[in-house]
Short mmCIF file of C-alpha atoms in Angstrom, two decimals:
data_model
loop_
_atom_site.label_atom_id
_atom_site.label_comp_id
_atom_site.label_asym_id
_atom_site.label_seq_id
_atom_site.Cartn_x
_atom_site.Cartn_y
_atom_site.Cartn_z
CA UNK A 18 191.30 -12.84 37.14
CA UNK A 19 192.69 -14.71 40.33
CA UNK A 20 196.45 -13.52 39.27
CA UNK A 21 195.43 -9.84 38.82
CA UNK A 22 194.14 -10.11 42.33
CA UNK A 23 197.62 -11.38 43.80
CA UNK A 24 199.88 -9.36 42.18
CA UNK A 25 197.71 -6.14 44.08
CA UNK A 26 198.32 -7.60 47.60
CA UNK A 27 198.55 -5.70 50.82
CA UNK A 28 202.84 -5.67 50.82
CA UNK A 29 202.42 -4.59 46.95
CA UNK A 30 200.41 -1.62 48.15
CA UNK A 31 203.14 0.44 50.34
CA UNK A 32 206.41 1.62 48.31
CA UNK A 33 209.76 -0.14 49.15
CA UNK A 34 211.00 3.72 49.68
CA UNK A 35 208.38 4.50 52.36
CA UNK A 36 209.55 1.29 54.30
CA UNK A 37 212.56 2.53 54.55
CA UNK A 38 211.64 5.95 55.94
CA UNK A 39 209.20 4.59 58.35
CA UNK A 40 211.92 2.22 59.81
CA UNK A 41 214.53 5.30 60.12
CA UNK A 42 211.39 7.74 61.84
CA UNK A 43 210.85 4.83 63.99
CA UNK A 44 214.96 4.38 64.72
CA UNK A 45 215.06 8.30 65.09
CA UNK A 46 212.08 8.66 68.01
CA UNK A 47 214.09 5.11 69.97
CA UNK A 48 217.66 7.03 69.73
CA UNK A 49 215.90 10.41 70.91
CA UNK A 50 214.14 8.99 73.96
CA UNK A 51 217.28 6.96 74.75
CA UNK A 52 219.29 10.02 74.50
CA UNK A 53 216.75 12.29 76.32
CA UNK A 54 216.32 10.13 79.89
CA UNK A 55 220.21 9.69 79.76
CA UNK A 56 220.53 13.38 79.65
CA UNK A 57 217.48 14.01 81.81
CA UNK A 58 219.02 11.65 84.30
CA UNK A 59 222.78 13.51 84.09
CA UNK A 60 221.26 16.76 84.73
CA UNK A 61 218.87 15.93 87.79
CA UNK A 62 221.37 13.36 89.86
CA UNK A 63 225.00 14.57 89.50
CA UNK A 64 225.90 16.35 91.16
CA UNK A 65 224.12 16.88 94.57
CA UNK A 66 225.87 19.09 97.57
CA UNK A 67 224.95 18.93 100.86
CA UNK A 68 225.28 21.87 103.41
CA UNK A 69 226.36 20.19 106.63
CA UNK A 70 228.07 22.08 109.46
CA UNK A 71 231.29 21.25 111.15
CA UNK A 72 233.37 18.25 110.63
CA UNK A 73 233.18 16.85 114.34
CA UNK A 74 229.37 17.78 114.22
CA UNK A 75 226.12 15.30 113.59
CA UNK A 76 225.23 16.85 110.60
CA UNK A 77 228.58 16.41 108.93
CA UNK A 78 228.71 12.82 109.91
CA UNK A 79 224.99 12.37 108.56
CA UNK A 80 225.75 14.05 105.40
CA UNK A 81 228.75 11.51 105.03
CA UNK A 82 226.34 8.59 105.61
CA UNK A 83 223.86 9.49 102.93
CA UNK A 84 226.44 10.65 100.24
CA UNK A 85 227.35 6.77 101.22
CA UNK A 86 224.20 5.91 101.08
CA UNK A 87 223.28 7.77 97.70
CA UNK A 88 226.20 6.61 95.75
CA UNK A 89 225.77 3.15 96.43
CA UNK A 90 222.15 3.54 94.90
CA UNK A 91 223.88 3.99 91.58
CA UNK A 92 221.83 6.84 90.83
CA UNK A 93 223.76 9.46 92.14
CA UNK A 94 227.53 9.44 90.65
CA UNK A 95 228.42 12.49 92.65
CA UNK A 96 228.08 13.98 95.79
CA UNK A 97 229.23 16.94 97.80
CA UNK A 98 229.39 16.78 101.31
CA UNK A 99 230.04 20.74 101.98
CA UNK A 100 231.32 21.73 105.76
CA UNK A 101 229.68 24.73 107.31
CA UNK A 102 229.26 27.03 110.36
CA UNK A 103 225.52 25.33 110.59
CA UNK A 104 221.82 26.23 110.02
CA UNK A 105 222.36 30.05 109.19
CA UNK A 106 224.67 29.53 106.80
CA UNK A 107 223.00 26.85 105.34
CA UNK A 108 220.18 28.55 104.90
CA UNK A 109 221.99 30.74 102.87
CA UNK A 110 223.66 28.76 100.52
CA UNK A 111 220.21 26.88 99.30
CA UNK A 112 218.80 30.06 99.10
CA UNK A 113 217.69 31.27 95.23
CA UNK A 114 220.11 34.22 94.81
CA UNK A 115 223.72 32.40 93.91
CA UNK A 116 222.42 28.29 95.72
CA UNK A 117 225.78 26.16 96.07
CA UNK A 118 223.94 23.74 97.55
CA UNK A 119 220.82 21.55 97.04
CA UNK A 120 220.28 19.87 100.64
CA UNK A 121 221.05 21.18 103.49
CA UNK A 122 220.36 20.10 107.59
CA UNK A 123 219.37 23.28 109.33
CA UNK A 124 217.37 23.46 112.91
CA UNK A 125 213.15 23.62 113.58
CA UNK A 126 213.73 27.18 114.69
CA UNK A 127 215.75 28.59 112.07
CA UNK A 128 214.22 31.39 110.34
CA UNK A 129 212.02 30.60 107.57
CA UNK A 130 213.34 30.96 103.85
CA UNK A 131 210.81 31.21 101.10
CA UNK A 132 213.58 29.36 99.25
CA UNK A 133 214.20 26.48 101.87
CA UNK A 134 211.69 23.46 101.41
CA UNK A 135 211.42 20.51 103.72
CA UNK A 136 211.94 16.66 103.06
CA UNK A 137 212.36 15.69 106.47
CA UNK A 138 211.83 15.96 110.14
CA UNK A 139 215.08 13.89 111.54
CA UNK A 140 215.83 13.96 115.19
CA UNK A 141 216.00 16.01 118.57
CA UNK A 142 218.79 18.26 119.69
CA UNK A 143 218.82 19.34 122.93
CA UNK A 144 220.55 22.68 124.34
CA UNK A 145 223.08 21.96 126.42
CA UNK A 146 224.15 24.96 128.98
CA UNK A 147 227.24 23.80 130.26
CA UNK A 148 229.67 25.90 133.16
CA UNK A 149 233.14 25.24 133.59
CA UNK A 150 234.26 23.89 136.75
CA UNK A 151 236.23 27.00 137.79
CA UNK A 152 232.59 29.26 137.44
CA UNK A 153 230.53 26.72 138.58
CA UNK A 154 230.00 28.08 142.12
CA UNK A 155 229.18 31.52 140.62
CA UNK A 156 226.43 30.22 137.73
CA UNK A 157 223.66 28.55 139.33
CA UNK A 158 220.45 29.99 137.04
CA UNK A 159 220.64 31.40 133.60
CA UNK A 160 220.11 34.86 134.92
CA UNK A 161 223.84 34.09 136.28
CA UNK A 162 225.33 34.39 133.02
CA UNK A 163 225.00 38.19 133.33
CA UNK A 164 228.79 39.71 132.95
CA UNK A 165 230.31 36.52 132.15
CA UNK A 166 232.31 34.97 129.13
CA UNK A 167 229.93 32.55 127.36
CA UNK A 168 230.81 31.20 124.33
CA UNK A 169 227.29 30.85 122.25
CA UNK A 170 228.80 29.48 118.82
CA UNK A 171 230.03 29.49 115.46
CA UNK A 172 229.23 32.50 113.58
CA UNK A 173 226.63 31.08 111.09
CA UNK A 174 225.29 28.22 113.22
CA UNK A 175 222.11 27.54 114.33
CA UNK A 176 223.66 27.31 118.10
CA UNK A 177 224.28 30.54 118.30
CA UNK A 178 221.21 31.71 116.88
CA UNK A 179 219.18 29.84 119.46
CA UNK A 180 221.59 31.11 122.62
CA UNK A 181 220.87 34.58 121.66
CA UNK A 182 217.38 34.41 121.71
CA UNK A 183 217.28 32.54 124.97
CA UNK A 184 220.00 34.98 126.80
CA UNK A 185 217.77 37.72 124.97
CA UNK A 186 214.40 36.50 126.15
CA UNK A 187 215.93 36.29 130.34
CA UNK A 188 217.55 39.95 129.88
CA UNK A 189 221.23 38.64 130.39
CA UNK A 190 223.60 40.45 128.80
CA UNK A 191 227.32 38.56 128.94
CA UNK A 192 230.26 40.45 129.26
CA UNK A 193 232.03 38.49 126.44
CA UNK A 194 230.17 37.03 123.81
CA UNK A 195 232.57 34.43 122.29
CA UNK A 196 232.42 33.35 118.68
CA UNK A 197 233.92 29.31 118.81
CA UNK A 198 233.19 25.96 117.06
CA UNK A 199 232.57 23.42 118.77
CA UNK A 200 235.65 21.69 119.26
CA UNK A 201 237.24 24.99 120.27
CA UNK A 202 234.35 25.24 123.04
CA UNK A 203 234.97 22.48 124.14
CA UNK A 204 238.62 23.04 124.80
CA UNK A 205 237.79 26.52 126.50
CA UNK A 206 236.19 24.60 129.02
CA UNK A 207 238.10 22.19 129.72
CA UNK A 208 240.51 24.93 130.31
CA UNK A 209 238.46 27.36 132.47
CA UNK A 210 239.01 30.34 129.55
CA UNK A 211 235.01 30.40 128.93
CA UNK A 212 232.78 30.87 132.40
CA UNK A 213 230.44 29.15 130.00
CA UNK A 214 228.99 27.97 126.98
CA UNK A 215 225.94 26.77 124.75
CA UNK A 216 226.34 23.82 122.92
CA UNK A 217 223.36 22.12 120.50
CA UNK A 218 223.65 18.38 119.92
CA UNK A 219 221.79 15.57 119.74
CA UNK A 220 222.05 13.15 122.83
CA UNK A 221 224.44 11.71 123.34
CA UNK A 222 227.16 13.99 122.09
CA UNK A 223 230.60 12.68 122.09
CA UNK A 224 231.71 15.88 122.90
CA UNK A 225 230.25 16.25 125.95
CA UNK A 226 230.64 12.93 126.98
CA UNK A 227 234.25 13.83 126.83
CA UNK A 228 233.92 16.73 129.19
CA UNK A 229 231.67 14.98 131.86
CA UNK A 230 234.23 12.05 131.59
CA UNK A 231 237.15 14.56 132.07
CA UNK A 232 234.70 15.96 135.33
CA UNK A 233 235.33 19.48 133.49
CA UNK A 234 232.20 20.74 133.65
CA UNK A 235 228.77 20.97 135.30
CA UNK A 236 225.21 21.47 133.68
CA UNK A 237 222.99 24.44 134.15
CA UNK A 238 219.17 24.05 134.00
CA UNK A 239 216.54 26.10 132.99
CA UNK A 240 214.16 26.10 136.18
CA UNK A 241 213.54 23.18 138.91
CA UNK A 242 213.35 19.72 137.10
CA UNK A 243 210.74 19.13 140.16
CA UNK A 244 208.52 21.97 139.25
CA UNK A 245 206.10 22.84 136.08
CA UNK A 246 205.69 26.38 134.61
CA UNK A 247 209.59 27.02 134.61
CA UNK A 248 212.53 28.79 132.50
CA UNK A 249 212.18 26.10 129.61
CA UNK A 250 208.25 25.99 129.66
CA UNK A 251 208.15 29.91 128.92
CA UNK A 252 211.10 29.29 125.70
CA UNK A 253 208.34 26.71 124.49
CA UNK A 254 205.58 28.92 124.47
CA UNK A 255 207.05 31.98 123.17
CA UNK A 256 209.29 30.55 120.45
CA UNK A 257 208.12 28.43 117.37
CA UNK A 258 210.15 25.50 116.87
CA UNK A 259 211.17 25.27 120.48
CA UNK A 260 210.40 22.35 122.93
CA UNK A 261 210.76 21.55 126.40
CA UNK A 262 213.32 18.97 126.94
CA UNK A 263 215.01 17.11 130.09
CA UNK A 264 218.91 15.84 130.09
CA UNK A 265 217.96 12.62 132.64
CA UNK A 266 220.33 12.25 135.61
CA UNK A 267 223.87 10.58 134.71
CA UNK A 268 223.32 11.01 131.06
CA UNK A 269 226.79 11.68 130.72
CA UNK A 270 228.54 8.92 132.96
CA UNK A 271 228.36 10.62 136.04
CA UNK A 272 227.14 14.01 135.11
CA UNK A 273 224.49 15.90 135.30
CA UNK A 274 223.82 15.09 139.57
CA UNK A 275 220.40 15.52 139.01
CA UNK A 276 218.14 16.18 135.84
CA UNK A 277 218.01 19.29 134.01
CA UNK A 278 215.85 21.14 132.06
CA UNK A 279 216.31 22.83 129.13
CA UNK A 280 214.89 23.29 125.55
CA UNK A 281 215.33 21.24 122.28
CA UNK A 282 214.75 21.64 118.44
CA UNK A 283 213.87 18.91 115.70
CA UNK A 284 216.79 18.30 113.60
CA UNK A 285 215.29 18.59 109.74
CA UNK A 286 216.67 18.06 106.17
CA UNK A 287 215.66 20.68 103.61
CA UNK A 288 216.12 21.15 99.70
CA UNK A 289 216.45 24.26 97.83
CA UNK A 290 212.69 24.99 96.27
CA UNK A 291 212.99 24.27 92.31
CA UNK A 292 215.00 20.90 93.46
CA UNK A 293 213.69 18.46 90.67
CA UNK A 294 210.48 16.85 92.10
CA UNK A 295 211.44 12.94 91.36
CA UNK A 296 214.94 13.79 93.23
CA UNK A 297 213.36 14.80 96.14
CA UNK A 298 211.06 12.35 96.45
CA UNK A 299 213.91 9.80 96.22
CA UNK A 300 216.05 11.48 98.56
CA UNK A 301 213.01 11.64 100.89
CA UNK A 302 212.31 7.92 100.34
CA UNK A 303 216.37 6.76 100.76
CA UNK A 304 216.38 8.72 104.38
CA UNK A 305 213.61 6.63 105.59
CA UNK A 306 214.71 3.10 104.30
CA UNK A 307 218.24 3.38 104.82
CA UNK A 308 218.40 3.96 108.23
CA UNK A 309 219.83 1.51 110.13
CA UNK A 310 222.69 -1.29 109.56
CA UNK A 311 225.75 -1.24 108.60
CA UNK A 312 225.17 -0.57 104.74
CA UNK A 313 222.52 1.97 105.98
CA UNK A 314 222.97 5.71 107.30
CA UNK A 315 223.72 4.47 111.38
CA UNK A 316 227.06 2.34 109.46
CA UNK A 317 229.08 1.36 111.97
CA UNK A 318 228.51 4.32 114.53
CA UNK A 319 226.18 7.14 113.65
CA UNK A 320 223.70 5.86 116.25
CA UNK A 321 221.40 8.85 115.98
CA UNK A 322 220.37 7.25 112.56
CA UNK A 323 218.41 4.89 114.58
CA UNK A 324 216.39 8.00 115.69
CA UNK A 325 214.69 8.88 112.98
CA UNK A 326 211.11 8.65 111.95
CA UNK A 327 208.34 8.87 109.47
CA UNK A 328 206.62 11.84 110.66
CA UNK A 329 204.49 13.57 108.00
CA UNK A 330 202.90 17.12 109.60
CA UNK A 331 202.52 19.61 107.48
CA UNK A 332 200.94 22.12 110.03
CA UNK A 333 203.69 21.43 112.76
CA UNK A 334 206.49 22.46 110.66
CA UNK A 335 207.56 26.34 110.08
CA UNK A 336 209.04 25.54 106.27
CA UNK A 337 206.68 23.91 104.09
CA UNK A 338 206.89 20.51 102.26
CA UNK A 339 209.05 19.62 98.99
CA UNK A 340 206.47 18.53 96.53
CA UNK A 341 208.28 15.88 95.96
CA UNK A 342 208.55 14.93 99.55
CA UNK A 343 204.63 15.20 100.20
CA UNK A 344 204.35 12.73 97.21
CA UNK A 345 206.47 10.38 98.77
CA UNK A 346 204.44 10.62 102.07
CA UNK A 347 201.64 10.46 100.12
CA UNK A 348 202.92 7.22 98.21
CA UNK A 349 199.99 4.99 99.55
CA UNK A 350 196.55 7.87 99.02
CA UNK A 351 194.41 6.95 96.57
CA UNK A 352 195.46 8.81 92.96
CA UNK A 353 192.00 11.03 93.68
CA UNK A 354 193.61 12.62 96.70
#
């Protein structure tokens, strides 16, 4: 009896071919999972295209810094930094129809796009209205730009969009609406080939600092810095995404000679709306965890990176947040929320 029971033990009840088949099935499943993960990672993280701005601008410098930081993580093997004219072109590049960019830098007052989703608000960009030294005596207010030669920014730039909006609001019609890059604008101001120019930039701006160092320009104020209810205040009330701003006296070496009233917009990092959620969350996290230091976005000279602050306020922006970015901002919320 005992011998019979022993010969019919558990191991003997499973045929050898069945055991082999089970092992093969498990192996196939494991290999399949590995291949799926490898393929999924490649599709999600390679390549990433960032639409920036002109080569001398902060957007482009920040884009190059992001490329370095993203690639250093080892999760982004290929990051492409694309030079553009600025916000208007960038919105088009992440559009649903023929999108060629995954991420882009845009201004907070940019026309909302149904194809864009916000990842992060970054820092303030200040509108500098500069007058050539030769024209300074004739141009004292925004209304004095009537009938003058004015550089309003590159063709696809947010600077141009904002400057045209400002002039239209005050009913100012310039004689020549000059389309120029920031570099061309600076040279034209120095050579007195334009009467005035609009340059939108974080403070301090190397381009404007150079012009001030050569005493080539004067600053135009949108109202008296000592008065409330001026032109800058009016623009803030009328246009979403625009805030009052002050350029303090001597921000650029000796210039301006007195405090300047102007406006600012917020620089933002946006993504195409169909960008993978986990990828969007990863990029958002990296922006805030890799800001300062030589190995971060700041690098050796990009001081504007230190101005980046984590500020999640969906009600205050005109572009909805990407679900992946929202997941990052709500990372400490209880799961049931």
